[in-house]
Amino acid sequence: DAGVIQSPRHEVTEMGQEVTLRCKPISGHDYLFWYRQTMMRGLELLIYFNNNVPIDDSGMPEDRFSAKMPNASFSTLKIQPSEPRDSAVYFCASSLGDRLFFGEGSRLTVL
Amino acid sequence: DQQVKQNSPSLSVQEGRISILNCDYTNSMFDYFLWYKKYPAEGPTFLISISSIKDKNEDGRFTVFLNKSAKHLSLHIVPSQPGDSAVYFCAASPNSGYALNFGKGTSLLVTP
């Protein structure tokens, strides 16, 4: 079975540009999470959805960040405009029970 | 602000010996705890969990101990193997729900 699929794996962009990260959760999972990993803060929860509905977005750092889940098989995390401090690895995870299944991550570098 | 703390960024252990990774938490509402393992360029994968109604859970070479009064948990790996070299994240959630809070991770190196 396919796991959580994220794209792109790597993204290098310039400050001010829009960045869109994509995630396809495991089929049948009803929770989807977006995390950001940095050296300073470790793994931070940004937002999570249940049955495509955002439940808690208190971890989203600023209005520049937005996330959507238009259907059960797709979610996006958008940063507009991007800044160098947004450079990190962004993970998507999905869950049916208490364990999260993570994608391989999207490494974002903002120059 | 960090509610789950892993105070040792790294640990080095010889193959065959015990690895002990520690984790502290501050939120008394946390009642479910998990450990995830992460290899480079991969996402974290679930390793072992424990509910607050228990103080120990064992799965093969991996054992997690929970001390609720001290708000402390630890992961023991016995015997340690080179393939265990990875970053280990401690995570906690309140009311057996979601919104998992992760620590910053401990990088374990098991040397032959």
CSV table of C-alpha atoms in Angstrom, one decimal:
chain,number,residue,atom,x,y,z
A,1,ASP,CA,0.0,0.0,0.0
A,2,ALA,CA,1.2,3.5,-0.8
A,3,GLY,CA,2.1,5.6,2.2
A,4,VAL,CA,1.7,9.3,2.6
A,5,ILE,CA,2.9,11.0,-0.5
A,6,GLN,CA,4.4,14.5,-0.5
A,7,SER,CA,5.5,16.8,-3.3
A,8,PRO,CA,7.8,18.3,-4.0
A,9,ARG,CA,10.6,16.6,-2.1
A,10,HIS,CA,12.8,19.6,-2.5
A,11,GLU,CA,12.0,23.2,-3.3
A,12,VAL,CA,14.4,26.1,-3.6
A,13,THR,CA,12.8,29.5,-4.1
A,14,GLU,CA,13.5,33.2,-3.6
A,15,MET,CA,12.1,35.4,-0.9
A,16,GLY,CA,8.7,36.7,-1.8
A,17,GLN,CA,7.7,33.8,-4.0
A,18,GLU,CA,4.6,31.7,-3.3
A,19,VAL,CA,5.3,28.1,-2.3
A,20,THR,CA,2.7,25.3,-2.4
A,21,LEU,CA,3.4,21.9,-0.8
A,22,ARG,CA,1.2,19.0,-1.5
A,23,CYS,CA,0.1,15.9,0.4
A,24,LYS,CA,-1.8,12.8,-0.5
A,25,PRO,CA,-2.8,10.9,2.7
A,26,ILE,CA,-3.2,7.2,3.1
A,27,SER,CA,-6.6,6.1,1.8
A,28,GLY,CA,-9.1,5.7,4.5
A,29,HIS,CA,-7.3,7.9,7.1
A,30,ASP,CA,-9.6,10.6,8.5
A,31,TYR,CA,-7.0,12.8,10.1
A,32,LEU,CA,-4.3,14.8,8.3
A,33,PHE,CA,-1.5,16.8,10.0
A,34,TRP,CA,1.1,19.3,8.8
A,35,TYR,CA,4.3,19.6,10.7
A,36,ARG,CA,7.4,21.7,10.3
A,37,GLN,CA,10.8,20.5,11.4
A,38,THR,CA,13.7,22.9,12.3
A,39,MET,CA,16.8,22.5,14.3
A,40,MET,CA,15.7,25.2,16.8
A,41,ARG,CA,12.1,24.0,17.4
A,42,GLY,CA,12.1,20.4,16.4
A,43,LEU,CA,8.8,19.1,15.1
A,44,GLU,CA,6.0,21.7,15.3
A,45,LEU,CA,2.4,21.0,14.6
A,46,LEU,CA,1.1,23.6,12.2
A,47,ILE,CA,-2.5,22.5,11.5
A,48,TYR,CA,-4.6,19.3,11.5
A,49,PHE,CA,-7.8,18.3,9.8
A,50,ASN,CA,-10.5,15.7,10.6
A,51,ASN,CA,-12.6,14.5,7.7
A,52,ASN,CA,-11.3,17.4,5.6
A,53,VAL,CA,-12.3,20.1,8.2
A,54,PRO,CA,-9.5,22.1,9.9
A,55,ILE,CA,-9.6,21.4,13.6
A,56,ASP,CA,-6.7,23.4,15.1
A,57,ASP,CA,-4.6,25.9,13.2
A,58,SER,CA,-3.1,27.5,16.2
A,59,GLY,CA,0.3,26.4,15.2
A,60,MET,CA,0.3,28.2,11.9
A,61,PRO,CA,2.9,30.9,12.4
A,62,GLU,CA,1.5,33.7,10.4
A,63,ASP,CA,-1.2,34.8,8.0
A,64,ARG,CA,1.3,34.0,5.2
A,65,PHE,CA,0.6,30.4,5.9
A,66,SER,CA,-2.6,28.7,4.8
A,67,ALA,CA,-3.7,25.1,4.4
A,68,LYS,CA,-6.6,23.5,2.6
A,69,MET,CA,-8.0,20.0,2.3
A,70,PRO,CA,-10.5,20.1,-0.5
A,71,ASN,CA,-11.2,16.3,-0.4
A,72,ALA,CA,-10.1,13.2,1.5
A,73,SER,CA,-7.2,12.5,-0.7
A,74,PHE,CA,-5.4,15.8,-1.1
A,75,SER,CA,-4.1,18.7,1.0
A,76,THR,CA,-2.0,21.7,0.4
A,77,LEU,CA,0.1,24.0,2.5
A,78,LYS,CA,0.8,27.4,1.0
A,79,ILE,CA,3.2,30.1,2.0
A,80,GLN,CA,2.7,33.5,0.4
A,81,PRO,CA,5.0,35.4,0.4
A,82,SER,CA,7.8,33.1,1.5
A,83,GLU,CA,10.7,34.3,3.7
A,84,PRO,CA,14.1,32.8,4.5
A,85,ARG,CA,13.0,31.9,8.0
A,86,ASP,CA,10.4,29.6,6.5
A,87,SER,CA,13.3,27.3,5.4
A,88,ALA,CA,12.6,23.9,7.0
A,89,VAL,CA,11.4,20.4,6.3
A,90,TYR,CA,7.6,20.2,6.1
A,91,PHE,CA,6.0,16.9,6.9
A,92,CYS,CA,2.5,15.7,6.2
A,93,ALA,CA,1.1,12.9,8.2
A,94,SER,CA,-2.2,11.0,8.3
A,95,SER,CA,-3.9,8.8,10.8
A,96,LEU,CA,-6.8,6.6,11.4
A,97,GLY,CA,-6.0,5.8,15.1
A,98,ASP,CA,-3.5,7.1,17.5
A,99,ARG,CA,-0.4,6.6,15.3
A,100,LEU,CA,0.7,9.0,12.7
A,101,PHE,CA,2.1,7.9,9.4
A,102,PHE,CA,4.4,10.5,8.0
A,103,GLY,CA,5.4,11.3,4.4
A,104,GLU,CA,9.1,11.7,3.5
A,105,GLY,CA,8.8,15.5,3.8
A,106,SER,CA,9.3,18.5,1.6
A,107,ARG,CA,12.6,20.3,2.2
A,108,LEU,CA,12.0,24.1,1.6
A,109,THR,CA,14.9,26.5,1.1
A,110,VAL,CA,14.0,30.2,0.7
A,111,LEU,CA,16.9,32.3,-0.4
B,1,ASP,CA,6.7,27.0,25.5
B,2,GLN,CA,8.1,23.5,24.6
B,3,GLN,CA,5.8,21.1,26.5
B,4,VAL,CA,7.8,18.0,25.6
B,5,LYS,CA,11.5,18.2,26.2
B,6,GLN,CA,14.4,16.0,25.2
B,7,ASN,CA,17.4,17.5,26.8
B,8,SER,CA,20.0,15.3,25.2
B,9,PRO,CA,20.5,16.3,21.6
B,10,SER,CA,22.7,13.3,21.0
B,11,LEU,CA,23.8,10.0,22.5
B,12,SER,CA,26.5,7.5,21.5
B,13,VAL,CA,26.4,3.9,22.6
B,14,GLN,CA,28.3,0.8,21.8
B,15,GLU,CA,26.7,-2.1,20.0
B,16,GLY,CA,25.2,-4.6,22.4
B,17,ARG,CA,24.9,-2.1,25.2
B,18,ILE,CA,21.7,-0.4,26.5
B,19,SER,CA,20.6,2.9,25.0
B,20,ILE,CA,18.5,5.1,27.3
B,21,LEU,CA,16.7,8.1,25.8
B,22,ASN,CA,14.9,10.5,28.1
B,23,CYS,CA,11.9,12.7,27.8
B,24,ASP,CA,10.2,15.2,30.1
B,25,TYR,CA,6.9,16.9,29.7
B,26,THR,CA,5.2,19.8,31.5
B,27,ASN,CA,1.5,19.4,30.7
B,28,SER,CA,-0.3,17.2,33.2
B,29,MET,CA,-3.1,16.8,30.7
B,30,PHE,CA,-0.9,14.6,28.6
B,31,ASP,CA,-2.0,11.0,28.9
B,32,TYR,CA,-0.7,9.2,25.9
B,33,PHE,CA,3.0,9.0,24.9
B,34,LEU,CA,4.7,7.8,21.8
B,35,TRP,CA,8.2,7.4,20.5
B,36,TYR,CA,9.0,7.8,16.8
B,37,LYS,CA,12.2,7.0,15.0
B,38,LYS,CA,13.5,9.0,12.1
B,39,TYR,CA,16.2,8.1,9.6
B,40,PRO,CA,17.8,10.8,7.4
B,41,ALA,CA,15.7,11.9,4.4
B,42,GLU,CA,12.7,9.9,5.7
B,43,GLY,CA,9.6,10.8,7.7
B,44,PRO,CA,9.3,9.7,11.4
B,45,THR,CA,7.9,6.2,11.9
B,46,PHE,CA,6.1,5.0,15.0
B,47,LEU,CA,8.1,2.9,17.4
B,48,ILE,CA,6.3,2.3,20.7
B,49,SER,CA,3.6,4.0,22.8
B,50,ILE,CA,2.3,4.0,26.4
B,51,SER,CA,-0.9,5.1,28.0
B,52,SER,CA,-0.8,6.9,31.3
B,53,ILE,CA,-2.6,4.0,33.0
B,54,LYS,CA,0.6,2.0,32.6
B,55,ASP,CA,4.1,2.5,33.8
B,56,LYS,CA,5.9,0.2,31.3
B,57,ASN,CA,5.4,-1.1,27.8
B,58,GLU,CA,7.6,-3.5,26.1
B,59,ASP,CA,8.0,-4.5,22.5
B,60,GLY,CA,11.0,-6.7,21.7
B,61,ARG,CA,14.2,-4.8,22.3
B,62,PHE,CA,12.3,-1.6,23.1
B,63,THR,CA,10.8,-0.7,26.4
B,64,VAL,CA,9.2,2.6,27.4
B,65,PHE,CA,8.9,3.6,31.1
B,66,LEU,CA,6.6,6.2,32.3
B,67,ASN,CA,6.9,8.1,35.7
B,68,LYS,CA,3.8,10.3,35.9
B,69,SER,CA,4.7,11.9,39.2
B,70,ALA,CA,8.0,13.1,37.7
B,71,LYS,CA,6.4,13.8,34.3
B,72,HIS,CA,9.2,11.7,32.8
B,73,LEU,CA,9.5,8.9,30.3
B,74,SER,CA,12.4,6.9,28.9
B,75,LEU,CA,13.0,4.6,26.0
B,76,HIS,CA,15.3,1.7,26.6
B,77,ILE,CA,16.9,-0.2,23.7
B,78,VAL,CA,18.5,-3.5,24.7
B,79,PRO,CA,20.7,-4.6,23.0
B,80,SER,CA,21.5,-1.7,20.8
B,81,GLN,CA,22.3,-2.4,17.2
B,82,PRO,CA,24.0,-0.2,14.5
B,83,GLY,CA,20.6,-0.1,12.7
B,84,ASP,CA,19.1,1.7,15.6
B,85,SER,CA,21.2,4.8,14.8
B,86,ALA,CA,18.5,7.4,14.1
B,87,VAL,CA,16.8,10.4,15.6
B,88,TYR,CA,14.3,9.5,18.2
B,89,PHE,CA,11.3,11.8,18.9
B,90,CYS,CA,9.2,11.7,22.0
B,91,ALA,CA,5.6,12.8,21.6
B,92,ALA,CA,2.6,13.3,23.9
B,93,SER,CA,-1.0,14.1,23.5
B,94,PRO,CA,-3.8,15.1,25.9
B,95,ASN,CA,-6.9,13.0,26.6
B,96,SER,CA,-5.8,10.3,24.2
B,97,GLY,CA,-6.5,12.7,21.4
B,98,TYR,CA,-4.5,14.3,18.7
B,99,ALA,CA,-2.5,17.4,18.4
B,100,LEU,CA,0.6,15.5,19.2
B,101,ASN,CA,3.4,17.5,20.8
B,102,PHE,CA,6.9,16.5,19.8
B,103,GLY,CA,10.2,17.0,21.5
B,104,LYS,CA,13.2,18.2,19.5
B,105,GLY,CA,14.6,14.7,19.2
B,106,THR,CA,17.7,12.8,20.3
B,107,SER,CA,20.2,11.6,17.8
B,108,LEU,CA,21.4,8.1,18.7
B,109,LEU,CA,24.6,6.7,17.3
B,110,VAL,CA,25.3,3.0,17.9
B,111,THR,CA,28.9,2.2,17.1
B,112,PRO,CA,30.2,-1.3,16.3
